[in-house]
Structure formats: C-alpha cells, structure tokens
PDB file of C-alpha atoms in Angstrom:
ATOM      1  CA  MET A   1      26.248  16.827  33.410  1.00  0.00           C
ATOM      2  CA  LEU A   2      23.163  16.640  35.701  1.00  0.00           C
ATOM      3  CA  VAL A   3      23.829  15.678  39.134  1.00  0.00           C
ATOM      4  CA  VAL A   4      21.123  14.207  41.055  1.00  0.00           C
ATOM      5  CA  PRO A   5      22.474  14.494  45.143  1.00  0.00           C
ATOM      6  CA  ALA A   6      21.928  11.160  46.908  1.00  0.00           C
ATOM      7  CA  ARG A   7      19.477  11.438  48.800  1.00  0.00           C
ATOM      8  CA  ALA A   8      17.229  12.459  45.745  1.00  0.00           C
ATOM      9  CA  GLN A   9      17.709   9.545  44.617  1.00  0.00           C
ATOM     10  CA  GLU A  10      16.818   7.772  47.095  1.00  0.00           C
ATOM     11  CA  LYS A  11      13.618  10.128  48.379  1.00  0.00           C
ATOM     12  CA  ASP A  12      12.382   9.498  44.295  1.00  0.00           C
ATOM     13  CA  ALA A  13      12.941   6.603  43.673  1.00  0.00           C
ATOM     14  CA  ALA A  14       9.023   5.770  43.470  1.00  0.00           C
ATOM     15  CA  ALA A  15       8.472   8.875  41.417  1.00  0.00           C
ATOM     16  CA  PRO A  16       7.574   8.192  37.938  1.00  0.00           C
ATOM     17  CA  GLU A  17       9.612   7.859  34.670  1.00  0.00           C
ATOM     18  CA  ASN A  18       9.214  11.180  33.922  1.00  0.00           C
ATOM     19  CA  THR A  19      10.731  12.919  36.753  1.00  0.00           C
ATOM     20  CA  VAL A  20      13.340  15.448  36.770  1.00  0.00           C
ATOM     21  CA  HIS A  21      15.954  16.672  38.434  1.00  0.00           C
ATOM     22  CA  THR A  22      17.584  19.991  38.647  1.00  0.00           C
ATOM     23  CA  GLU A  23      20.936  21.638  39.402  1.00  0.00           C
ATOM     24  CA  THR A  24      19.717  23.258  41.990  1.00  0.00           C
ATOM     25  CA  GLY A  25      18.379  19.849  43.503  1.00  0.00           C
ATOM     26  CA  GLN A  26      14.875  20.727  42.426  1.00  0.00           C
ATOM     27  CA  THR A  27      12.578  17.992  41.406  1.00  0.00           C
ATOM     28  CA  LYS A  28       9.978  18.884  38.492  1.00  0.00           C
ATOM     29  CA  VAL A  29       7.577  16.289  36.702  1.00  0.00           C
ATOM     30  CA  ALA A  30       8.493  17.384  32.271  1.00  0.00           C
ATOM     31  CA  PRO A  31       5.582  16.845  29.651  1.00  0.00           C
ATOM     32  CA  SER A  32       4.801  13.759  29.038  1.00  0.00           C
ATOM     33  CA  VAL A  33       6.243  12.843  25.134  1.00  0.00           C
ATOM     34  CA  VAL A  34       2.699  11.898  22.615  1.00  0.00           C
ATOM     35  CA  VAL A  35       4.097  10.112  19.711  1.00  0.00           C
ATOM     36  CA  GLN A  36       1.935  10.721  17.192  1.00  0.00           C
ATOM     37  CA  ASN A  37       1.026   7.365  15.175  1.00  0.00           C
ATOM     38  CA  SER A  38      -1.404   9.268  11.806  1.00  0.00           C
ATOM     39  CA  GLU A  39      -2.800   5.921  10.880  1.00  0.00           C
ATOM     40  CA  LYS A  40      -5.751   7.335   8.909  1.00  0.00           C
ATOM     41  CA  PRO A  41      -4.914   7.264   5.148  1.00  0.00           C
ATOM     42  CA  TYR A  42      -4.211  10.038   2.523  1.00  0.00           C
ATOM     43  CA  ARG A  43      -7.591  10.141   0.549  1.00  0.00           C
ATOM     44  CA  ALA A  44      -6.306   9.496  -3.109  1.00  0.00           C
ATOM     45  CA  ALA A  45      -3.591   8.200  -4.895  1.00  0.00           C
ATOM     46  CA  LEU A  46      -2.495   8.517  -8.720  1.00  0.00           C
ATOM     47  CA  GLY A  47       0.472   6.021  -9.079  1.00  0.00           C
ATOM     48  CA  ILE A  48       2.533   3.421 -11.473  1.00  0.00           C
ATOM     49  CA  LYS A  49       3.548  -0.174 -10.878  1.00  0.00           C
ATOM     50  CA  PHE A  50       5.887  -2.891 -12.329  1.00  0.00           C
ATOM     51  CA  LEU A  51       5.661  -6.218 -12.845  1.00  0.00           C
ATOM     52  CA  TRP A  52       5.307  -8.355 -16.186  1.00  0.00           C
ATOM     53  CA  GLY A  53       3.870  -4.724 -17.830  1.00  0.00           C
ATOM     54  CA  ILE A  54       4.020  -0.783 -16.612  1.00  0.00           C
ATOM     55  CA  SER A  55       0.389  -0.094 -14.586  1.00  0.00           C
ATOM     56  CA  ALA A  56      -0.771   3.073 -14.353  1.00  0.00           C
ATOM     57  CA  THR A  57      -2.623   2.478 -10.513  1.00  0.00           C
ATOM     58  CA  GLY A  58      -6.181   5.487  -9.021  1.00  0.00           C
ATOM     59  CA  LYS A  59      -6.975   4.492  -5.342  1.00  0.00           C
ATOM     60  CA  PHE A  60      -9.606   6.324  -3.910  1.00  0.00           C
ATOM     61  CA  PHE A  61     -10.143   6.138  -0.067  1.00  0.00           C
ATOM     62  CA  LEU A  62     -14.694   5.787   0.641  1.00  0.00           C
ATOM     63  CA  LYS A  63     -13.328   5.767   4.674  1.00  0.00           C
ATOM     64  CA  ASP A  64     -10.277   4.465   6.720  1.00  0.00           C
ATOM     65  CA  LYS A  65     -10.500   1.515   5.840  1.00  0.00           C
ATOM     66  CA  ALA A  66     -11.931   0.589   2.610  1.00  0.00           C
ATOM     67  CA  ALA A  67     -10.252   1.883  -1.034  1.00  0.00           C
ATOM     68  CA  LEU A  68     -11.842   1.482  -4.852  1.00  0.00           C
ATOM     69  CA  GLU A  69      -8.626   0.688  -7.014  1.00  0.00           C
ATOM     70  CA  ALA A  70      -9.146   0.837 -10.326  1.00  0.00           C
ATOM     71  CA  ILE A  71      -5.781  -0.142 -12.697  1.00  0.00           C
ATOM     72  CA  VAL A  72      -4.140  -0.479 -16.602  1.00  0.00           C
ATOM     73  CA  HIS A  73      -2.116  -2.299 -17.478  1.00  0.00           C
ATOM     74  CA  TYR A  74      -0.132  -3.192 -20.112  1.00  0.00           C
ATOM     75  CA  ASP A  75       2.549  -5.584 -21.105  1.00  0.00           C
ATOM     76  CA  GLY A  76       4.391  -6.209 -24.525  1.00  0.00           C
ATOM     77  CA  MET A  77       4.114 -10.098 -23.809  1.00  0.00           C
ATOM     78  CA  GLY A  78       8.100 -10.177 -24.530  1.00  0.00           C
ATOM     79  CA  GLY A  79       7.632  -9.300 -28.271  1.00  0.00           C
ATOM     80  CA  LEU A  80       4.524 -12.381 -28.166  1.00  0.00           C
ATOM     81  CA  GLY A  81       2.259  -9.533 -28.559  1.00  0.00           C
ATOM     82  CA  THR A  82       0.187  -6.845 -26.858  1.00  0.00           C
ATOM     83  CA  ALA A  83      -2.508  -7.120 -23.371  1.00  0.00           C
ATOM     84  CA  LEU A  84      -3.997  -4.493 -21.784  1.00  0.00           C
ATOM     85  CA  ASN A  85      -6.056  -5.106 -18.570  1.00  0.00           C
ATOM     86  CA  LEU A  86      -8.148  -2.689 -17.288  1.00  0.00           C
ATOM     87  CA  THR A  87      -9.238  -4.208 -12.389  1.00  0.00           C
ATOM     88  CA  ALA A  88     -10.997  -2.363 -10.770  1.00  0.00           C
ATOM     89  CA  LEU A  89     -10.960  -3.267  -7.154  1.00  0.00           C
ATOM     90  CA  TYR A  90     -12.578  -2.951  -2.901  1.00  0.00           C
ATOM     91  CA  GLU A  91      -9.797  -3.126  -1.068  1.00  0.00           C
ATOM     92  CA  TYR A  92      -9.694  -3.451   3.193  1.00  0.00           C
ATOM     93  CA  HIS A  93      -7.082  -2.240   4.631  1.00  0.00           C
ATOM     94  CA  GLY A  94      -5.736  -2.579   8.338  1.00  0.00           C
ATOM     95  CA  ASN A  95      -2.472  -1.600  10.513  1.00  0.00           C
ATOM     96  CA  PHE A  96       0.452  -2.393  11.995  1.00  0.00           C
ATOM     97  CA  ALA A  97       2.594  -0.861  15.092  1.00  0.00           C
ATOM     98  CA  VAL A  98       4.905   0.857  12.327  1.00  0.00           C
ATOM     99  CA  PRO A  99       4.089   3.676  11.761  1.00  0.00           C
ATOM    100  CA  GLY A 100       2.920   4.751   7.926  1.00  0.00           C
ATOM    101  CA  LEU A 101       2.311   0.465   6.988  1.00  0.00           C
ATOM    102  CA  ARG A 102      -0.422  -0.543   6.322  1.00  0.00           C
ATOM    103  CA  TRP A 103      -1.854  -4.269   5.011  1.00  0.00           C
ATOM    104  CA  TYR A 104      -4.147  -4.289   2.456  1.00  0.00           C
ATOM    105  CA  LEU A 105      -6.696  -7.435   0.568  1.00  0.00           C
ATOM    106  CA  GLY A 106      -9.535  -6.833  -1.490  1.00  0.00           C
ATOM    107  CA  GLY A 107     -11.481  -8.571  -4.316  1.00  0.00           C
ATOM    108  CA  GLY A 108     -13.055  -7.232  -8.153  1.00  0.00           C
ATOM    109  CA  ALA A 109     -13.261  -8.094 -11.693  1.00  0.00           C
ATOM    110  CA  SER A 110     -11.049  -7.635 -14.688  1.00  0.00           C
ATOM    111  CA  LEU A 111     -11.485  -7.156 -18.767  1.00  0.00           C
ATOM    112  CA  GLY A 112      -8.450  -7.433 -20.823  1.00  0.00           C
ATOM    113  CA  TYR A 113      -7.195  -7.687 -24.746  1.00  0.00           C
ATOM    114  CA  ALA A 114      -4.798  -9.428 -25.946  1.00  0.00           C
ATOM    115  CA  LYS A 115      -3.241  -9.160 -29.515  1.00  0.00           C
ATOM    116  CA  LEU A 116      -0.804 -11.492 -30.709  1.00  0.00           C
ATOM    117  CA  LYS A 117       1.964 -10.912 -33.524  1.00  0.00           C
ATOM    118  CA  GLY A 118       2.648 -13.800 -35.967  1.00  0.00           C
ATOM    119  CA  PHE A 119      -1.179 -14.818 -36.312  1.00  0.00           C
ATOM    120  CA  GLU A 120      -2.429 -12.512 -39.043  1.00  0.00           C
ATOM    121  CA  ASP A 121      -2.492 -14.062 -41.936  1.00  0.00           C
ATOM    122  CA  SER A 122      -3.423 -18.180 -40.189  1.00  0.00           C
ATOM    123  CA  GLU A 123      -6.387 -19.914 -38.750  1.00  0.00           C
ATOM    124  CA  LEU A 124      -5.900 -19.404 -35.432  1.00  0.00           C
ATOM    125  CA  ASP A 125      -7.695 -15.669 -33.623  1.00  0.00           C
ATOM    126  CA  SER A 126      -4.643 -13.331 -33.317  1.00  0.00           C
ATOM    127  CA  SER A 127      -7.025 -11.724 -30.579  1.00  0.00           C
ATOM    128  CA  THR A 128      -9.011 -12.081 -27.821  1.00  0.00           C
ATOM    129  CA  LEU A 129     -11.094 -10.439 -24.464  1.00  0.00           C
ATOM    130  CA  SER A 130     -10.894 -11.582 -21.638  1.00  0.00           C
ATOM    131  CA  TYR A 131     -12.963 -11.273 -18.064  1.00  0.00           C
ATOM    132  CA  GLY A 132     -12.854 -12.617 -14.516  1.00  0.00           C
ATOM    133  CA  LEU A 133     -12.679 -11.983 -10.980  1.00  0.00           C
ATOM    134  CA  ASP A 134      -9.447 -10.338  -9.418  1.00  0.00           C
ATOM    135  CA  GLY A 135      -8.460 -10.756  -5.991  1.00  0.00           C
ATOM    136  CA  VAL A 136      -5.046  -8.562  -4.015  1.00  0.00           C
ATOM    137  CA  ALA A 137      -2.991  -8.636  -0.756  1.00  0.00           C
ATOM    138  CA  GLY A 138      -0.346  -6.186  -0.253  1.00  0.00           C
ATOM    139  CA  LEU A 139       1.598  -4.140   2.329  1.00  0.00           C
ATOM    140  CA  GLU A 140       2.157  -0.414   1.717  1.00  0.00           C
ATOM    141  CA  TYR A 141       4.246   2.094   2.999  1.00  0.00           C
ATOM    142  CA  LYS A 142       3.127   6.114   3.323  1.00  0.00           C
ATOM    143  CA  ILE A 143       6.179   7.678   3.680  1.00  0.00           C
ATOM    144  CA  ASP A 144       5.502  10.558   6.885  1.00  0.00           C
ATOM    145  CA  LYS A 145       5.598  14.343   5.940  1.00  0.00           C
ATOM    146  CA  LEU A 146       6.139  13.163   1.606  1.00  0.00           C
ATOM    147  CA  PRO A 147       2.969  12.856  -0.988  1.00  0.00           C
ATOM    148  CA  ILE A 148       4.359   9.458  -1.679  1.00  0.00           C
ATOM    149  CA  ALA A 149       3.301   6.599  -0.536  1.00  0.00           C
ATOM    150  CA  ILE A 150       4.479   2.855  -2.459  1.00  0.00           C
ATOM    151  CA  SER A 151       3.982  -0.587  -1.818  1.00  0.00           C
ATOM    152  CA  LEU A 152       4.223  -4.352  -2.976  1.00  0.00           C
ATOM    153  CA  ASP A 153       1.192  -7.035  -3.422  1.00  0.00           C
ATOM    154  CA  TRP A 154       0.113  -9.721  -5.686  1.00  0.00           C
ATOM    155  CA  GLN A 155      -3.059 -10.184  -7.860  1.00  0.00           C
ATOM    156  CA  PRO A 156      -4.585 -14.083  -8.608  1.00  0.00           C
ATOM    157  CA  GLY A 157      -7.199 -14.325 -11.277  1.00  0.00           C
ATOM    158  CA  TYR A 158      -9.999 -16.300 -12.148  1.00  0.00           C
ATOM    159  CA  SER A 159     -10.603 -16.301 -15.744  1.00  0.00           C
ATOM    160  CA  LEU A 160     -14.535 -16.881 -16.215  1.00  0.00           C
ATOM    161  CA  ASN A 161     -13.689 -17.234 -20.380  1.00  0.00           C
ATOM    162  CA  SER A 162     -11.149 -18.946 -22.574  1.00  0.00           C
ATOM    163  CA  GLY A 163     -12.071 -21.938 -20.575  1.00  0.00           C
ATOM    164  CA  GLY A 164     -11.533 -20.564 -16.836  1.00  0.00           C
ATOM    165  CA  GLY A 165      -9.639 -20.753 -14.073  1.00  0.00           C
ATOM    166  CA  PHE A 166      -6.652 -19.411 -11.959  1.00  0.00           C
ATOM    167  CA  ILE A 167      -3.818 -16.505 -13.446  1.00  0.00           C
ATOM    168  CA  SER A 168      -1.530 -15.266 -11.370  1.00  0.00           C
ATOM    169  CA  LYS A 169      -2.209 -12.027 -12.876  1.00  0.00           C
ATOM    170  CA  SER A 170      -0.696  -9.223 -11.745  1.00  0.00           C
ATOM    171  CA  GLY A 171       0.630  -6.680  -8.613  1.00  0.00           C
ATOM    172  CA  GLY A 172       4.404  -5.718  -7.914  1.00  0.00           C
ATOM    173  CA  PHE A 173       6.402  -3.228  -7.101  1.00  0.00           C
ATOM    174  CA  GLY A 174       4.247   0.795  -7.243  1.00  0.00           C
ATOM    175  CA  ILE A 175       4.886   4.189  -6.339  1.00  0.00           C
ATOM    176  CA  LYS A 176       1.663   6.690  -5.765  1.00  0.00           C
ATOM    177  CA  TYR A 177       1.978  10.870  -5.385  1.00  0.00           C
ATOM    178  CA  THR A 178      -0.692  10.863  -2.486  1.00  0.00           C
ATOM    179  CA  PHE A 179      -3.421  13.467  -2.163  1.00  0.00           C
TER     180      PHE A 179
END
C-alpha cells in the first residue's frame, strides 16, 4: 500500500492526474496511457449470413469508409421451391465510440432466379427471373486481435420486374473471416 505524506498531498494538489507519489516521498509523473482505437477497417472478408436462407458474402474495402460487398443468397423457400439471388452493394461505413463497432449504409443491384415446385405440369410459369435495386443498413463489430467480424443488417429491395414493388429481402446475422 502506498502512503503519501499529508504535506506531499497539499503540495501536489494542483498536480496532474498522472502524478505518482513514491514511498520515499518523491513525486513523479507517470507516462500517459494512450488507448489505441483501431478504427481502420480490415482490407477484405469472406463469410456467411443467416436469415431466410443462407448467403455467402465477400467484402472488399476500397477506402477506410467505402466497401464493395457481393452476396450470393440461397433460399429453399420452405419446400415450395428454390431461389438463388446475386446482390452487389456499395457501402459507406461510419464509426461509433465503441472500438471495433461500425455502422454501414449502402445500395446496389440484384439479380435473382426462383423455381417453384408443383407447377411443372400446369399452365402457370414455374420459374422466374427477377432484378431490382437493393439497400442495406447494418452494424458490424470487428473482434480485436481475431480475424473475425460479426454483423447484423437488413437489405430492403425494390423489384423492377414482375409488377415491381418493395420487398424486404434479406440481410440477417453474419460472420466473416477478415484479411
């Protein structure tokens, strides 16, 4: 336990917070501790996302706050058929006060194909090709000292064919290996 004489306390009342009193009564200034906040993102990542199917994702940063992300999404559609979708997004990343936690917003385009079961022998078309515009809003946390990033996002879309319209497409929980 460090005991500081009363007169040393009075004398150093205006001393900076990083002042240390030794057992011999000497006053020393301790070095300041600087917490490094590594806000610089990883360069690239590969991973998977889960929600309404499974997606393979790849992200590449062009700049510290600008990234391109490609997503290949597969959905078994609960046994009704299958859907495969390819999405390309441009994302802008921003920082929070929490080290490693970032938000991102972006937009891009998608191309998809769906084939429904049970309509092969009817007059209804059992497959369709779709295309549209997509958005993304999410949070990502890069785990310090590990090459892992986890994310949670939402990807709304607007279909430009098949009558058009807003669709709440994809997104979900993701885990990526970072390079």
